Coordinates of C-alpha atoms in Angstrom, one line a residue:
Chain A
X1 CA -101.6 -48.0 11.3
X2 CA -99.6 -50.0 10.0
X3 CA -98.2 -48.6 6.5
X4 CA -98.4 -44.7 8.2
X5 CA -95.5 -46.2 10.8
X6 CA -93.4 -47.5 8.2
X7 CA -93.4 -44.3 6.2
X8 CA -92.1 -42.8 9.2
X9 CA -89.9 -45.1 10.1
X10 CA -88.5 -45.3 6.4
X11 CA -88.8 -41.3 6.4
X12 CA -86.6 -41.3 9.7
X13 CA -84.2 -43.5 8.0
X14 CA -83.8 -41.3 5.5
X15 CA -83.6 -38.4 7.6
X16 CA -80.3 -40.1 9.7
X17 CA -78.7 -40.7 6.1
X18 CA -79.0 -37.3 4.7
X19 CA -77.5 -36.2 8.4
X20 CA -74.6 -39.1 8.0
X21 CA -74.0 -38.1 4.7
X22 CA -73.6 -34.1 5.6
X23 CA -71.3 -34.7 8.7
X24 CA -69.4 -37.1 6.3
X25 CA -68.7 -34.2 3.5
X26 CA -68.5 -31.4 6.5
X27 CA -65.4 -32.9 7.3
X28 CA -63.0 -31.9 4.8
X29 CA -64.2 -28.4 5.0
X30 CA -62.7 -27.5 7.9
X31 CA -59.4 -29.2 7.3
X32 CA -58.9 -26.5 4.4
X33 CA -58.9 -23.5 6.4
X34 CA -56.8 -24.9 8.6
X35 CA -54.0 -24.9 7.0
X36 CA -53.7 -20.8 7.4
X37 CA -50.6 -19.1 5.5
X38 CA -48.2 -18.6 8.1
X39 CA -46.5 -15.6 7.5
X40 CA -42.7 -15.9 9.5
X41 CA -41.1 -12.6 9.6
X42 CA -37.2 -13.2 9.0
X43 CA -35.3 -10.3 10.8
X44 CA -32.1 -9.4 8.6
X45 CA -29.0 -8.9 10.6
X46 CA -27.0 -6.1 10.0
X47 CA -23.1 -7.9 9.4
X48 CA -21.1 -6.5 12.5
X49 CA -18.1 -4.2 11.5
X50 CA -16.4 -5.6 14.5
X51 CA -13.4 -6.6 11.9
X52 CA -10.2 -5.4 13.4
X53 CA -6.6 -6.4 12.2
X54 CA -3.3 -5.5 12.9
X55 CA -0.8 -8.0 12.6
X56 CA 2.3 -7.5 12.6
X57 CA 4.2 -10.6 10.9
X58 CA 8.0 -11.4 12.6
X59 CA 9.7 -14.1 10.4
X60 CA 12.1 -15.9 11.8
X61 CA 14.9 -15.5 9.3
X62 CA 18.2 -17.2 8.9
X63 CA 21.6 -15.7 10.4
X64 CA 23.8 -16.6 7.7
X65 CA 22.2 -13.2 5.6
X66 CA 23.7 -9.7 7.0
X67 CA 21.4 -8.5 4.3
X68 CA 17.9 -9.1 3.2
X69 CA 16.0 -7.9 0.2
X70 CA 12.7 -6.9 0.5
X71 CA 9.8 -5.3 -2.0
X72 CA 6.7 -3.5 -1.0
X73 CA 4.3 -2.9 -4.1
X74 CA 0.9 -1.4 -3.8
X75 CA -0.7 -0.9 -7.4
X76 CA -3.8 1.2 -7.8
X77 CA -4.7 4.1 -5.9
X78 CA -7.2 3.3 -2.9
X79 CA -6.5 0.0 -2.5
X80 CA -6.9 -1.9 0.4
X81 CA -9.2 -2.9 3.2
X82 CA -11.5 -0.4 5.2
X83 CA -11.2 -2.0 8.3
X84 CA -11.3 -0.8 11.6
X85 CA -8.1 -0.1 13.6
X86 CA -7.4 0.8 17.0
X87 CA -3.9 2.1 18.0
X88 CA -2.3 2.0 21.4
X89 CA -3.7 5.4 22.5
X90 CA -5.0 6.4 19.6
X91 CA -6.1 10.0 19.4
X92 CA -9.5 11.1 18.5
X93 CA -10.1 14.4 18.8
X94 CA -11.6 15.9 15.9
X95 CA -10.8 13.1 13.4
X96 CA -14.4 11.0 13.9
X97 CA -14.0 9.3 10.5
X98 CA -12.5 5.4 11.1
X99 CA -8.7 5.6 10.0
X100 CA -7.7 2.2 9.8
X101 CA -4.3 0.3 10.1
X102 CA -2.7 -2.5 9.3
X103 CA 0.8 -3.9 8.8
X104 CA 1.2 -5.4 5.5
X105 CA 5.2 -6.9 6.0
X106 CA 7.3 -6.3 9.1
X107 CA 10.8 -7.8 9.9
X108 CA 10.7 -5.6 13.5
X109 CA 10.6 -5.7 16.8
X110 CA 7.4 -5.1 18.3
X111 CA 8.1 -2.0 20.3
X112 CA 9.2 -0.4 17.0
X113 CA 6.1 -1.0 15.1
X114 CA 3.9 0.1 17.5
X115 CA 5.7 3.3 17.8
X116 CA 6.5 3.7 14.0
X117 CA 2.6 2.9 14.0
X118 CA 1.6 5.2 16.5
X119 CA 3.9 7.9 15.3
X120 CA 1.9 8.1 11.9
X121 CA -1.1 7.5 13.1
X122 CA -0.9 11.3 15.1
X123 CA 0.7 12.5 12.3
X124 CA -2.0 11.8 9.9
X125 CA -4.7 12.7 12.3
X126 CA -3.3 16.1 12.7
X127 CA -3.1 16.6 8.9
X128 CA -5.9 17.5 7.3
X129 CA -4.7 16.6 3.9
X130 CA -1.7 14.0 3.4
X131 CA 2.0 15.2 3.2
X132 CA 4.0 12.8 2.2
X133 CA 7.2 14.2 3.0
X134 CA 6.6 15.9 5.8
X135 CA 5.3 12.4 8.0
X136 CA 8.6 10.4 5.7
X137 CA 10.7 12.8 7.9
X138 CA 8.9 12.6 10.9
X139 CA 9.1 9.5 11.2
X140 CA 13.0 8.9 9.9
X141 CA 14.2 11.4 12.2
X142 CA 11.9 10.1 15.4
X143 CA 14.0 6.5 14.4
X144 CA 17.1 7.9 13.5
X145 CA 16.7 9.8 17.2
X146 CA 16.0 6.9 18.9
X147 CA 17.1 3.9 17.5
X148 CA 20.3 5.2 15.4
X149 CA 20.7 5.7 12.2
X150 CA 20.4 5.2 9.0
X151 CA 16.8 5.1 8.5
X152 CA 15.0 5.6 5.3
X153 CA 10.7 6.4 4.9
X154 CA 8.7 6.5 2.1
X155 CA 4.7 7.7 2.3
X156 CA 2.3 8.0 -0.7
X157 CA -0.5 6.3 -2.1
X158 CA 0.9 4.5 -5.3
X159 CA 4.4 3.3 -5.7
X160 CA 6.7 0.2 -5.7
X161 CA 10.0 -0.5 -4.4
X162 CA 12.9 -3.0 -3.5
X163 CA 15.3 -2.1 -1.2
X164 CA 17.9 -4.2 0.8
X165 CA 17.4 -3.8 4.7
X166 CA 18.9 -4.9 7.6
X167 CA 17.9 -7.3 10.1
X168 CA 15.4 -6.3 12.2
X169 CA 14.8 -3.2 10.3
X170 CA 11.8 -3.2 8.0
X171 CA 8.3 -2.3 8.2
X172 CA 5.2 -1.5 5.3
X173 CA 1.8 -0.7 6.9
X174 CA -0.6 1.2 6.0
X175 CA -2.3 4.1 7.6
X176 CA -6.1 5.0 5.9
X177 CA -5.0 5.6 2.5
X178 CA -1.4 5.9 2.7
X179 CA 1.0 3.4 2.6
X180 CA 4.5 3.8 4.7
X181 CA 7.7 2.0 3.7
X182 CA 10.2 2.5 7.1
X183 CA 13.2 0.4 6.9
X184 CA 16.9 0.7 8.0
X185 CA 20.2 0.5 6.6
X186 CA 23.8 -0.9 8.1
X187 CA 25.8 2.6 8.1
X188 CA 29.4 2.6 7.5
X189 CA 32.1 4.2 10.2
X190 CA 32.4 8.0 9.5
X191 CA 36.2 7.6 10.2
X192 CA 37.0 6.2 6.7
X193 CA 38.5 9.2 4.9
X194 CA 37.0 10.3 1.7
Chain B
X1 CA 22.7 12.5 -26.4
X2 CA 23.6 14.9 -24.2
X3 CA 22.4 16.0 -20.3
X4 CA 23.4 18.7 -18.2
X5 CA 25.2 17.7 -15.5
X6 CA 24.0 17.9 -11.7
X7 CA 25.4 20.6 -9.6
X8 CA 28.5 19.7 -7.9
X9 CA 28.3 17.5 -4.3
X10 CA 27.1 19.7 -1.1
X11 CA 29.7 18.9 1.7
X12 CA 26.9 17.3 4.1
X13 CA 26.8 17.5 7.9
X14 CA 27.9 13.7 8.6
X15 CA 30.9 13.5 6.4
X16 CA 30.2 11.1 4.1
X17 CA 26.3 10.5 4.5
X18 CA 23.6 13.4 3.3
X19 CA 20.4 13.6 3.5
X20 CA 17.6 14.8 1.4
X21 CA 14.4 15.0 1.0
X22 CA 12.0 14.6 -2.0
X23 CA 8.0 14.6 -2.6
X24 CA 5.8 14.1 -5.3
X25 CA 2.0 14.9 -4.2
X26 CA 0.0 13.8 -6.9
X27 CA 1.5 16.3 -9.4
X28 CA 1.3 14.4 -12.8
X29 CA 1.8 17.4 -14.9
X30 CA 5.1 17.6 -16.8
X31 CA 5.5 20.6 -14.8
X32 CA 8.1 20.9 -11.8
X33 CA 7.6 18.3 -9.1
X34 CA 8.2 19.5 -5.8
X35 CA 12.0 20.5 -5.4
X36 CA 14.3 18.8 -3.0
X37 CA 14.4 20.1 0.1
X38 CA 17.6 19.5 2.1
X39 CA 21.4 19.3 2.5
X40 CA 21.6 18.1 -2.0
X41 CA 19.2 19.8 -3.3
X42 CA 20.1 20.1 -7.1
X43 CA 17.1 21.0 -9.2
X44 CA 18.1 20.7 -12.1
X45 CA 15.5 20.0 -15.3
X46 CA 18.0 18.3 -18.2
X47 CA 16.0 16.7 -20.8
X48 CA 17.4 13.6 -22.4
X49 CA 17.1 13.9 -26.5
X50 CA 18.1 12.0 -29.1
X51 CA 17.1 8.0 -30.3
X52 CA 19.5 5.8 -28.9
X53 CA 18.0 2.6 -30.0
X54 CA 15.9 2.6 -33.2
X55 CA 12.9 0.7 -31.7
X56 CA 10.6 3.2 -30.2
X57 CA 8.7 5.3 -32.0
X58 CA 7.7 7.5 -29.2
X59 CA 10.8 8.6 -27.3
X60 CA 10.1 9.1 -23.3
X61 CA 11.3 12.5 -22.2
X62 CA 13.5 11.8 -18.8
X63 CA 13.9 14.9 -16.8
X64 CA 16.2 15.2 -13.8
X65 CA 14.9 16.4 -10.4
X66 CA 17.2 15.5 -8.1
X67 CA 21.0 14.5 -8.8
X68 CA 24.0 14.0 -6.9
X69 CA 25.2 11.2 -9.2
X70 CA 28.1 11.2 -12.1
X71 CA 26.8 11.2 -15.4
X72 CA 27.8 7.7 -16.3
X73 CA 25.8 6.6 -14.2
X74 CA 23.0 8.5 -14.5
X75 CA 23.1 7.8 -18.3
X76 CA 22.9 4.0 -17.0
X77 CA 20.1 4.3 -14.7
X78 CA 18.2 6.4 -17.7
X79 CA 18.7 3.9 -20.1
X80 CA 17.4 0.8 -17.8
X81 CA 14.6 2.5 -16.7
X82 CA 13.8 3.5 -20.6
X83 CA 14.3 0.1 -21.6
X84 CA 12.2 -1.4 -18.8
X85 CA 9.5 0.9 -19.4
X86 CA 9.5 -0.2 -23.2
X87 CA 8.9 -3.4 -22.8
X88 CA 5.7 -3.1 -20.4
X89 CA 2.7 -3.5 -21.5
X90 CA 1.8 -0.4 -24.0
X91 CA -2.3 -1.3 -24.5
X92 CA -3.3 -0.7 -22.0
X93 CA -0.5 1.0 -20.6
X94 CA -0.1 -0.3 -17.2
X95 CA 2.7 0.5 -14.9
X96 CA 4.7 -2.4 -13.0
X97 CA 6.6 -0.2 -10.0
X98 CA 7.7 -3.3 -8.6
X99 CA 9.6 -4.6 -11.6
X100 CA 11.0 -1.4 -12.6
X101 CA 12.6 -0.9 -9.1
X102 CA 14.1 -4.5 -8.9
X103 CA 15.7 -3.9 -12.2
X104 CA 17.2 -0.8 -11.8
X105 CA 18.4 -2.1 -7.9
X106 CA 19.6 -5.4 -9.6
X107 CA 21.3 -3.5 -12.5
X108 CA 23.4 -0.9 -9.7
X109 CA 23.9 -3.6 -7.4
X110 CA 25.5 -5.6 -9.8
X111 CA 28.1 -2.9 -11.6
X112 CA 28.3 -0.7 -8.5
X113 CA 28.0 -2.9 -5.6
X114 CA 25.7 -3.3 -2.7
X115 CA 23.3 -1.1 -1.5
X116 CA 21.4 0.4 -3.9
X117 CA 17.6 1.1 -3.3
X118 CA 14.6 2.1 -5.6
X119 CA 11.2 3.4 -5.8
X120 CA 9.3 3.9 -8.0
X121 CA 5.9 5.3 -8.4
X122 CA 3.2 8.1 -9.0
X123 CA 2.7 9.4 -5.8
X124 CA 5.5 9.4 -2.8
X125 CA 6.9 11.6 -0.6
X126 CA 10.4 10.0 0.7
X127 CA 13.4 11.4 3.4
X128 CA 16.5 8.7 3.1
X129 CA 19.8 9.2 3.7
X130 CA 22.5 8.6 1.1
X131 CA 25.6 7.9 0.1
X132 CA 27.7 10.5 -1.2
X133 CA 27.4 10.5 -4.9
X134 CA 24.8 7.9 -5.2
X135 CA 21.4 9.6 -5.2
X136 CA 19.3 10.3 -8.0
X137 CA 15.6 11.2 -8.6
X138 CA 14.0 11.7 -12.3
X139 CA 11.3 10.9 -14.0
X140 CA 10.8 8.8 -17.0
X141 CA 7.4 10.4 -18.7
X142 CA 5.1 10.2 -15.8
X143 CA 6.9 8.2 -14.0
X144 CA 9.0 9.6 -11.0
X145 CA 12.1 7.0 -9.9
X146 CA 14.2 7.3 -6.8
X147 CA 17.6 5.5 -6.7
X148 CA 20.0 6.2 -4.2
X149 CA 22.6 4.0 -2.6
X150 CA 23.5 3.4 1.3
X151 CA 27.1 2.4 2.9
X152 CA 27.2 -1.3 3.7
X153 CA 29.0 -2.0 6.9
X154 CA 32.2 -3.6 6.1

């Protein structure tokens, strides 16, 4: 048997090629579905409104002026930031909306702004509509009460100015949308005649 | 040219030194703006006529609110503000508040002496106190102006 055992054996051989040869072109087909789409899921952050500012800028100035000049301008109606505020004990009763505040220029004292500050910030939480003159007197005649006069307040919403103040006696912040011009004014001796 | 003069000065509480008050809330109509309400109160409407320079073609109607001011000087303030007004932008109009006050300030503080103040604007409410014959509060077109002067410590 002779030629019958080397037909199989050359069959067999054959047989263990055509196996090589499928385990050799199996491979690549696995590495393709490997490499599976990952899908990452990015998760948007929502940008914290955790912005608060109040500032309240004291310049050191020199001695030599009695005088300074100063301008507050505020151009366009509803300008400004919308950032949130806190006052020192600031009221919230009904008002839920965010009032904020900021001090644009201040040549003051601390103390003072925080009470010219806080003064306007009730004010304008007890109004339910902005008036203008009625928180410019408030607040001249809380100052003029407690810190002497001659003080002088502006409130609106769109206006420009240039005063001459004295030292130590100007402040321009903003409360929401109004802006509030509070500065003072050397007085002269009532004793002068006329 | 001619104005009506203010009324005459109120004899305020402090002597030398009154105070007034003054708003304008948003009220762009030629109407009345919101009278003074205080010690010189002096509404008075006195509408300025009359080209004084040739240039414009459109003259701005000045109307007085608030006075306690003499004439001369009122007639001064009128024509600076007029003047600065002019030579603003025109298209598009656009309204420098800023430059307008430091004008007029520079212009009083420089013929009258030290201090005048100004504002200028659409929309303010304001409570100063004054000096006795230096207040004045008009409007040039739309445009409402406060200028009003304060005793400088001597």
């Amino acid at each position: 048997m002779d030629p019958a055992s080397e037909e199989l054996e050359r069959r067999s051989r054959y047989l263990s090629s055509l196996i090589r040869r499928t385990k050799l072109s199996a491979v690549p087909a696995p590495s393709q579905p490997e490499p599976e789409p990952g899908v990452t899921q990015p998760t948007p952050e929502p940008e914290p409104e955790s912005a608060v500012e109040k500032r309240g800028e004291a310049k050191a100035e020199p001695v030599v002026d009695e005088e300074e000049k100063r301008e507050a301008k505020q151009a366009g109606d509803g300008k400004g930031k919308e950032i949130k505020g806190k006052d020192d004990g600031g009221p919230k009763e009904d008002n839920r909306r965010k009032v904020s505040v900021r001090v644009r220029a201040a040549d003051m004292p601390l103390p003072l702004q925080r009470r010219a500050v806080r003064l306007a910030y009730e004010a304008i939480a007890a109004m339910p509509r902005l008036d203008s003159k009625r928180l410019a007197l408030a607040l001249k005649k809380e100052f003029d009460t407690a810190y002497g006069p001659a003080w002088h307040c502006i409130v609106g919403t769109s206006f420009g100015s240039y005063v001459t103040h004295s030292l130590g006696g100007f402040l321009y912040f903003s409360v929401d949308k109004a802006y509030i011009l509070l500065f003072r004014t050397a007085v002269e001796p009532l004793v002068r005649p006329r | 040219m001619r104005e009506q003069q203010g009324s005459g000065d109120v004899a305020g509480r402090r002597g030398g030194v009154i105070r007034s008050l003054l708003g304008v809330e948003r009220r762009l109509a030629e109407g009345d703006a919101e009278g003074a309400v205080g010690v010189s109160s002096g509404k008075q409407p006195a509408t300025e006529g009359g080209g004084g320079g040739g240039g414009e073609e459109r003259k701005a109607v000045v109307r007085v609110v608030a006075a306690d001011m003499p004439p001369a000087l009122q007639r001064r303030a009128f024509r600076c503000a007029r003047d600065e007004l002019a030579a603003m932008p025109h298209f598009p109009r656009r309204l420098e508040p800023k430059r307008l006050a430091l004008a007029l300030k520079k212009e009083f503080d420089a013929a009258y002496g030290p201090a005048w103040h100004c504002i200028v604007g659409t929309s303010f409410g304001s409570y100063v106190t004054h000096a006795r014959g230096g207040f004045l509060y008009f409007s040039v077109d739309k445009v409402y102006i406060l200028l009003f002067r304060t005793a400088v410590e001597p």
